[in-house]
Backbone as numpy.savetxt, mean C-alpha at the origin, in Angstrom:
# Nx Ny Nz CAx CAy CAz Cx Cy Cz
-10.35 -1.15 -31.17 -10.40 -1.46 -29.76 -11.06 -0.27 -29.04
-12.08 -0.50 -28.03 -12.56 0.32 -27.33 -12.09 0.81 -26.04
-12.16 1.93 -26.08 -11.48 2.18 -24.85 -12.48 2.53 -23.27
-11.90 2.16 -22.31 -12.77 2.35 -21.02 -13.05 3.34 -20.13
-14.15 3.91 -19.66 -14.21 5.31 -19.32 -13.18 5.22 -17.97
-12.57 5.41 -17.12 -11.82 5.52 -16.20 -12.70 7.08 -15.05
-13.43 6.27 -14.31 -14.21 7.35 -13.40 -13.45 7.43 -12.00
-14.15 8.24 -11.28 -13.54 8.65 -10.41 -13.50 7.73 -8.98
-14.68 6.68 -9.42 -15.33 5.78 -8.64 -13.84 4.27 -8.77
-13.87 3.77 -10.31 -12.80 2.79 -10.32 -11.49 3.46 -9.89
-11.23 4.77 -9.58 -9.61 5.04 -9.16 -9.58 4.76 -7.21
-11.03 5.43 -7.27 -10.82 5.00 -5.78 -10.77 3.38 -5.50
-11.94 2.44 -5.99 -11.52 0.83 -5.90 -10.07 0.80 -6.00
-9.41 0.76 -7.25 -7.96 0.59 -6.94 -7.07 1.10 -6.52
-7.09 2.09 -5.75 -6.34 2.70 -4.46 -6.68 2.12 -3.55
-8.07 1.70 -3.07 -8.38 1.35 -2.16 -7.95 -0.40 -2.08
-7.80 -0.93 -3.07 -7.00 -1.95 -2.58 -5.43 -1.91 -2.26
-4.82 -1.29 -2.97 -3.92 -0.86 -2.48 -3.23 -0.63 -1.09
-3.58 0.27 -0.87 -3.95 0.82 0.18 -4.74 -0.03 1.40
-5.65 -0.72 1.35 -5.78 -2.01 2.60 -4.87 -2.94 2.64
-4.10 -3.09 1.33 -3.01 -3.87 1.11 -1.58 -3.33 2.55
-1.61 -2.38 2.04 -0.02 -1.58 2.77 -1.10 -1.44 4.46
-2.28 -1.38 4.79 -2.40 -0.99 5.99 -3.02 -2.23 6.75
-2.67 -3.46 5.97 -3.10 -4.67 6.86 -1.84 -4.71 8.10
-2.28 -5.13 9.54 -1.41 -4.99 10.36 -0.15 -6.73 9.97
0.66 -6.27 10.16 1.51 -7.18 10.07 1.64 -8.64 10.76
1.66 -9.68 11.24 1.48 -10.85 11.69 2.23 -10.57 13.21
3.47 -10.24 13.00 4.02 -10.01 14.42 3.25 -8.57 15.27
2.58 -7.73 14.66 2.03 -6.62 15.31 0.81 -7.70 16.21
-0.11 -8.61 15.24 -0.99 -9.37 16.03 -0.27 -10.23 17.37
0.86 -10.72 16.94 1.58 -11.43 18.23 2.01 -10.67 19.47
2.18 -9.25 18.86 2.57 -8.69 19.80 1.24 -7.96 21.13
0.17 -7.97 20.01 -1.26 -8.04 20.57 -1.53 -9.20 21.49
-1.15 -10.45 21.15 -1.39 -11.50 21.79 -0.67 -11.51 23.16
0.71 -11.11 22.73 1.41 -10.98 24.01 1.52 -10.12 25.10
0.64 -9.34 25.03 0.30 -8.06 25.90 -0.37 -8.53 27.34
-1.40 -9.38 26.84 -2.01 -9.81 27.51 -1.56 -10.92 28.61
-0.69 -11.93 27.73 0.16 -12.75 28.72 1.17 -12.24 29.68
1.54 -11.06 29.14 2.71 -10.44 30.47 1.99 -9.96 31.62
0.63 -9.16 30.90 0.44 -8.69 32.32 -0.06 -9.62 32.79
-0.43 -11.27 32.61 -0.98 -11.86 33.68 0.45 -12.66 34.38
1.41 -12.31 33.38 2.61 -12.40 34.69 2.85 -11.49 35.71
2.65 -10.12 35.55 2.67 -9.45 36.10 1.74 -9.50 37.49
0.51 -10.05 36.98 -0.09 -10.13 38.63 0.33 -11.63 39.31
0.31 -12.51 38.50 1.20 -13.70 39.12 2.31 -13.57 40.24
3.29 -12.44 39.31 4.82 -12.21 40.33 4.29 -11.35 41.48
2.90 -10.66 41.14 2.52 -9.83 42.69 2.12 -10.91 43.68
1.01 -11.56 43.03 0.31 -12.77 44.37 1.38 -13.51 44.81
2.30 -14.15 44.10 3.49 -14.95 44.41 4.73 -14.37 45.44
4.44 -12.91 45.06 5.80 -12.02 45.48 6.88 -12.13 45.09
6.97 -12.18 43.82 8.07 -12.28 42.99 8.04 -11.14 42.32
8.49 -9.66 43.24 8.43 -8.35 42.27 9.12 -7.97 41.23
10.73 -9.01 41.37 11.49 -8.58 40.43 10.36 -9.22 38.99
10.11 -10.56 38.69 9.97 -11.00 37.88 8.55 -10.00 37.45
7.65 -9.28 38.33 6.15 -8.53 38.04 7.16 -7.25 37.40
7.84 -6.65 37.86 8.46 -5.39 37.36 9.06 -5.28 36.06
9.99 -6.76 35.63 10.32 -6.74 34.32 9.13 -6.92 33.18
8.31 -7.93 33.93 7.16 -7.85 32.48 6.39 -6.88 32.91
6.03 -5.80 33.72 5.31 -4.82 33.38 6.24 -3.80 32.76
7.03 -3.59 33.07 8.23 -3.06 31.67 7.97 -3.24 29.97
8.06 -4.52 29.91 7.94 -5.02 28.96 6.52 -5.03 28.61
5.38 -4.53 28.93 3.65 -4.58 28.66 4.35 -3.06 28.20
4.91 -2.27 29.35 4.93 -0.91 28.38 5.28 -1.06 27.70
6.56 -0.87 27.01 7.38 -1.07 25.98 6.78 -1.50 24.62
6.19 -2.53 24.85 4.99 -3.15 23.86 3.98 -2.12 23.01
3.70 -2.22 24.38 2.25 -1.11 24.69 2.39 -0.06 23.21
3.41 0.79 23.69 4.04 1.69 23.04 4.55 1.83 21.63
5.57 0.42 21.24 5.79 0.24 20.08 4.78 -0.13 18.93
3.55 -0.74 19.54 2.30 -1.24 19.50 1.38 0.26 18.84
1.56 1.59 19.25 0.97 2.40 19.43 1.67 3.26 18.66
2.57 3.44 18.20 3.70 4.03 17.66 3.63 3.18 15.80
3.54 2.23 15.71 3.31 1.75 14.55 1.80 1.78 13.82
1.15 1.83 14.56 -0.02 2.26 14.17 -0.47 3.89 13.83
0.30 4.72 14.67 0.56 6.33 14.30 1.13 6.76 12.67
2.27 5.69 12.71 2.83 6.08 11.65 1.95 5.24 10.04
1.13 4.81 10.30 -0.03 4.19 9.15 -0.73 5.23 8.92
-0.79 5.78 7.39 -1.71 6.69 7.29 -3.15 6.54 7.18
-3.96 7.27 7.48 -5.16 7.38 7.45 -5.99 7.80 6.30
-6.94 7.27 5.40 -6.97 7.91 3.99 -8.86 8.28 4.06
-9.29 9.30 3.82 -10.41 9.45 3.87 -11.44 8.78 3.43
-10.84 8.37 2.08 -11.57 7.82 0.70 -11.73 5.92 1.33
-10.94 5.46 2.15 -11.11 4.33 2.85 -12.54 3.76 2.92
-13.49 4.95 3.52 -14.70 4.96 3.66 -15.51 5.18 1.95
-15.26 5.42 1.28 -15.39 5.49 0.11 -15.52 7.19 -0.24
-15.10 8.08 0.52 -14.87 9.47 0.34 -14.20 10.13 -0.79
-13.40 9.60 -1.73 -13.05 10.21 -2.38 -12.76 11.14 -3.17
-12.44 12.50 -3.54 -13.09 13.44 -4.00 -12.00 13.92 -5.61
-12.69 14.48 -6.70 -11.87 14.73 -7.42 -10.33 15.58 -6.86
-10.21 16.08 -5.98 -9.43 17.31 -5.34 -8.93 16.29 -4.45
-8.62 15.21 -4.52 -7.93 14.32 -3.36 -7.08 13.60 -4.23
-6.98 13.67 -5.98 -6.14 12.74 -6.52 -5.39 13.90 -7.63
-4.26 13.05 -7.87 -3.87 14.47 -9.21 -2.98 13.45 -10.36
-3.83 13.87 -11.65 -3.07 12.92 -12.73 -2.55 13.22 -14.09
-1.06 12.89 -14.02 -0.67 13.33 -14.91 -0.45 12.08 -16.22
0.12 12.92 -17.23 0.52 11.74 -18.32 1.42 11.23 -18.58
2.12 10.20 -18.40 3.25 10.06 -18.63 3.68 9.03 -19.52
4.81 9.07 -20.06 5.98 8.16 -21.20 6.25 7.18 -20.51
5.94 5.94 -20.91 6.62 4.80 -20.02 7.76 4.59 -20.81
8.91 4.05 -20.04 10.65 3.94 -19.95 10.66 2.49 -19.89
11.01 2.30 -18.99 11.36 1.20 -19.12 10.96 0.16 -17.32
10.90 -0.93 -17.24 10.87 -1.79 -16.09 11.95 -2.19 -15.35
11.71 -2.03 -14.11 13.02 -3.04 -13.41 12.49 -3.25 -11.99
13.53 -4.35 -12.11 13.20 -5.27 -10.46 14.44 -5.03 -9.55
14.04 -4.43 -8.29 14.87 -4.54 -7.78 14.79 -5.48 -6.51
15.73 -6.24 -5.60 16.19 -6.85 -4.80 16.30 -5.94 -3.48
15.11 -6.01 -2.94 15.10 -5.09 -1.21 14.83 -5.95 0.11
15.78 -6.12 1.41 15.18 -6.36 2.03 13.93 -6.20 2.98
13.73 -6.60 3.44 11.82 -6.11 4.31 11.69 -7.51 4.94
11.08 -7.10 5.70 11.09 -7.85 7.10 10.02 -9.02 6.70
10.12 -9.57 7.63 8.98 -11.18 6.70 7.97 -10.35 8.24
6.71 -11.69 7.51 5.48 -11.49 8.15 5.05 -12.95 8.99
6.21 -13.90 9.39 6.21 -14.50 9.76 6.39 -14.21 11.39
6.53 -15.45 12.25 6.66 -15.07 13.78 7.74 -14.62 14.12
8.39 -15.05 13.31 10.06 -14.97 13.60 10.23 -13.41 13.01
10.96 -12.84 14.06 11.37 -10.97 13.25 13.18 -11.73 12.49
12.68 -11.94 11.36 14.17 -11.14 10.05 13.43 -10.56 9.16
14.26 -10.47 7.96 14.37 -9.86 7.28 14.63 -10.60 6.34
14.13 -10.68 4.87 14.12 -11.46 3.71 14.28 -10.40 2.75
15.02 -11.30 1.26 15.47 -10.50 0.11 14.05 -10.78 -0.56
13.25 -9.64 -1.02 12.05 -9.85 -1.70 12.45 -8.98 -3.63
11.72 -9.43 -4.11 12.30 -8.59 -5.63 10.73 -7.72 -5.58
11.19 -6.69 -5.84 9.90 -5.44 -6.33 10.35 -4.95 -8.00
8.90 -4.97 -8.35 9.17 -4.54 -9.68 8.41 -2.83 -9.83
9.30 -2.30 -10.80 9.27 -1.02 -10.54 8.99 -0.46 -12.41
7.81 0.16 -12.29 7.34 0.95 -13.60 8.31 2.42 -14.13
8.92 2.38 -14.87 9.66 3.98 -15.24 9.24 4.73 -16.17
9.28 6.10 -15.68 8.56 7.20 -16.85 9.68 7.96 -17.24
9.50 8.51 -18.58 10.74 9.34 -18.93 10.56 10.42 -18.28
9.52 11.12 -17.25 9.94 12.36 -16.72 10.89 11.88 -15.49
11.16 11.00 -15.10 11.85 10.34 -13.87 10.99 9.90 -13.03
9.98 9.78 -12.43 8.30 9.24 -11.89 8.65 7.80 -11.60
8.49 6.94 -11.17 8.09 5.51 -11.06 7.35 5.09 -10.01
6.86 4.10 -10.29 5.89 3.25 -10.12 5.92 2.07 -9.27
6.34 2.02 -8.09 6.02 0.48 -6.93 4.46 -0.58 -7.73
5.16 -1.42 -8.66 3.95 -2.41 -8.34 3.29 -3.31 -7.40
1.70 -2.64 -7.02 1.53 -3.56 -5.74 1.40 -4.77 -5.73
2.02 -5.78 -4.70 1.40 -7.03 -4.84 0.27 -7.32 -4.78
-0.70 -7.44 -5.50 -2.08 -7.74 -5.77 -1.95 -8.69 -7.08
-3.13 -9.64 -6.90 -3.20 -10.46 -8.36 -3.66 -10.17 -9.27
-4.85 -9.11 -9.73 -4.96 -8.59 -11.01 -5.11 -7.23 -10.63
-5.00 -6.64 -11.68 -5.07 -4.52 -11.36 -6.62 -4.42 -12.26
-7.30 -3.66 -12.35 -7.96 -3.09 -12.52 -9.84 -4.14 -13.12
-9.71 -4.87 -11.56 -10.68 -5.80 -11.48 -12.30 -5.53 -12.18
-12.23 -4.35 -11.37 -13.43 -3.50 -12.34 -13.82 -3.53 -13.91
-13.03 -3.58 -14.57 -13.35 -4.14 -15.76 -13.71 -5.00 -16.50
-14.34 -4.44 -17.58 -15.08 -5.91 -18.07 -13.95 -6.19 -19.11
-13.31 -5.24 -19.68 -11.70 -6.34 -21.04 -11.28 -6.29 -20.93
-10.37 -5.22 -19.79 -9.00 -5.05 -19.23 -8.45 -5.27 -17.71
-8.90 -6.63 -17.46 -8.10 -7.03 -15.82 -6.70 -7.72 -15.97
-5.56 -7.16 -15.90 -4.47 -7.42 -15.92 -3.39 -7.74 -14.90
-2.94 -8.79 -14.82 -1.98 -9.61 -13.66 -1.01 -8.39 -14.18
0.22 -8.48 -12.75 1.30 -7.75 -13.11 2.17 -7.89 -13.94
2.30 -9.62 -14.44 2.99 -9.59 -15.55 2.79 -9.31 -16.72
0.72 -9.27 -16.80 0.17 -9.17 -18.12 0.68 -7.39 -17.98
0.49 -6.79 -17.32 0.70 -5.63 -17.40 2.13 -4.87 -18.27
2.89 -5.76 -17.38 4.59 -5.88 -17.92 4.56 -5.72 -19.32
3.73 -7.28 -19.76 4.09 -7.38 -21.22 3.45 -6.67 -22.68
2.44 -5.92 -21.68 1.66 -4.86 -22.99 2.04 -3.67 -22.95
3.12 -3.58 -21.98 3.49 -2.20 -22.07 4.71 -2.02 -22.67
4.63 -1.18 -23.92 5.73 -0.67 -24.85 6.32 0.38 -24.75
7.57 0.98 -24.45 8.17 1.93 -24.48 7.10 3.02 -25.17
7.36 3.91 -24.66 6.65 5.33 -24.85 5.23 5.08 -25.20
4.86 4.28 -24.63 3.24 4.14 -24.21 2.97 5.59 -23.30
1.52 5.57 -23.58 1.23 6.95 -22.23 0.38 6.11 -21.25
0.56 7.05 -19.93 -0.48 5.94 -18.80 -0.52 7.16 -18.00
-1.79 7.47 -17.60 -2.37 7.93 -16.69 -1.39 7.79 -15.18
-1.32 8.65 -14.67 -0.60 8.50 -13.12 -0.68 9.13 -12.37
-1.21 8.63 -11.66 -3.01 9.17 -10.60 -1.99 8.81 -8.94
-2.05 9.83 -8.36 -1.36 9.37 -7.20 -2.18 10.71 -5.94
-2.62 9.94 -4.94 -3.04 11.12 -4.08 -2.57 12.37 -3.22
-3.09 13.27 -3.59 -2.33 14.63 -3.17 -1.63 14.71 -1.63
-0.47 14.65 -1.25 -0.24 14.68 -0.28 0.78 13.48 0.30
0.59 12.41 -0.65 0.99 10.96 -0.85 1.50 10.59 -1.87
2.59 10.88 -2.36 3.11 10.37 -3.47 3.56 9.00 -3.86
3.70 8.52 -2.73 3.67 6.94 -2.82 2.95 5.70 -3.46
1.69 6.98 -3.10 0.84 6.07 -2.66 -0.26 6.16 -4.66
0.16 5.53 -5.26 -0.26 6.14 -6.88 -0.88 4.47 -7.46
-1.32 4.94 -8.90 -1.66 4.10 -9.42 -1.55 4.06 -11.19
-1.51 3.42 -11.90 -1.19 3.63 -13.35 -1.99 3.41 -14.37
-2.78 3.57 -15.10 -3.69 3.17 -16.04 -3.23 3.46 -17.41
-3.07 2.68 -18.63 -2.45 2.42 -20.06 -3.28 3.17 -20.29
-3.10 4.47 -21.21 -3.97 5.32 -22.00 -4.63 4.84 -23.36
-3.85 3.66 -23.62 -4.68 2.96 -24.90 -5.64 1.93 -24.53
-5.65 1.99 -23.37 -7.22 0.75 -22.74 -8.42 1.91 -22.19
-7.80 2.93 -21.88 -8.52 3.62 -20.53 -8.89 5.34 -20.86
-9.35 5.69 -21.08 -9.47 6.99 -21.71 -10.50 7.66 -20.39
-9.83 9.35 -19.62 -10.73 9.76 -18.20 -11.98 10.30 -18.92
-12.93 10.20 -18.03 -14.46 10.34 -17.63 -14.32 12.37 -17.59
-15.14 12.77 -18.46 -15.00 13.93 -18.88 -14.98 14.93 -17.32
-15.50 14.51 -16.46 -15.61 15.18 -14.93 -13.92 14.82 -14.28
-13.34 13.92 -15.02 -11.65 14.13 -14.54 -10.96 15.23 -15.42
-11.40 15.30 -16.45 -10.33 15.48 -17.28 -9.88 17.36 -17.23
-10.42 17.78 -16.37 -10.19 19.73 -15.87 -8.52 19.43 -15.53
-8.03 19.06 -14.63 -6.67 19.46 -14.32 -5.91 18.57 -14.63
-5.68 17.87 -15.20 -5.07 16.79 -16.10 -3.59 17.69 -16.63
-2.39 17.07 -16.36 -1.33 17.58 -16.93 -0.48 16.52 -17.68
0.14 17.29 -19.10 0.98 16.13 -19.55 2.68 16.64 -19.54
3.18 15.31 -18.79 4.74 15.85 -18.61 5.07 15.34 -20.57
């Protein structure tokens, strides 16, 4: 079996989906966009009408918006490589023992109109140094390839205890990572300088 060069170019593609993944705005952030606009035209309504109480509460509420609106978007990080910037010195990858899998049961808020909160299952990659792995919801990982594009479950099921996998996560962002099987994927000799194995 041949193995695939893993450059510096395919780590950014799959971060970068990733990553547009987690920074698509949420469905109610757009509603709440939508609704910005309708208050304040209550707001001049309750002026021409002279209905100040009713202009004062929804310009309240345009701030308030406004704000939470502005405040959720602060806290979204910003990633250079977005633009396709990427630089060797922006990612850091080590080697690691895969452990074992598990799913856990978290709530998170739906993306529906309605604000609750739904039980979603996340499945979670484990390394024997203690490390793991958020699998993203995406439908195949590592599209770029021509023999190895793998769904998350195909992923699941080729991975054997104390396999090694690459685990590439950006400096500064630990969250924010990605995993590549060392028996499909072997790094591109311009990665391989600071490479550490736990």
């Amino acid at each position: 079996m041949t193995k695939e060069k893993l450059t510096l170019e395919n780590i950014s593609n799959d971060l970068m989906i990733v990553v547009r993944y987690n920074l698509l705005p949420q469905r109610n952030e757009w509603s709440r966009a939508y609704r910005i606009p309708g208050l304040l035209a209550c707001v001049i309504i309750g002026c021409v009408i002279k209905a100040y109480l009713i202009a004062f509460l929804a310009f309240i509420l345009v701030v308030f918006d406004i704000a939470n609106f502005v405040m959720s978007c602060k806290k979204k990080p910003k990633k250079n490589f977005i633009s396709g910037e990427l630089g060797r010195d922006d990612i850091s990858i080590s080697v690691e023992k895969y452990s074992h899998t598990s799913t856990e049961s978290v709530c998170e808020s739906s993306v529906s109109r309605r604000r609750h909160a739904r039980m979603k299952n996340i499945k979670y990659f484990h390394f024997k140094s203690g490390n793991s792995w958020r699998v993203p919801t995406i439908s195949n990982h590592y599209n770029w390839s021509k023999n190895y594009s793998f769904s998350s479950k195909g992923l699941d099921n080729i991975s054997i205890i104390d396999d090694e996998f690459f685990y590439i996560c950006l400096q500064g962002y630990h969250d924010v990572a990605y995993i590549y099987p060392c028996k499909y994927f072997e790094l591109d000799s311009s990665l391989l300088n600071n490479i550490k194995r736990d």
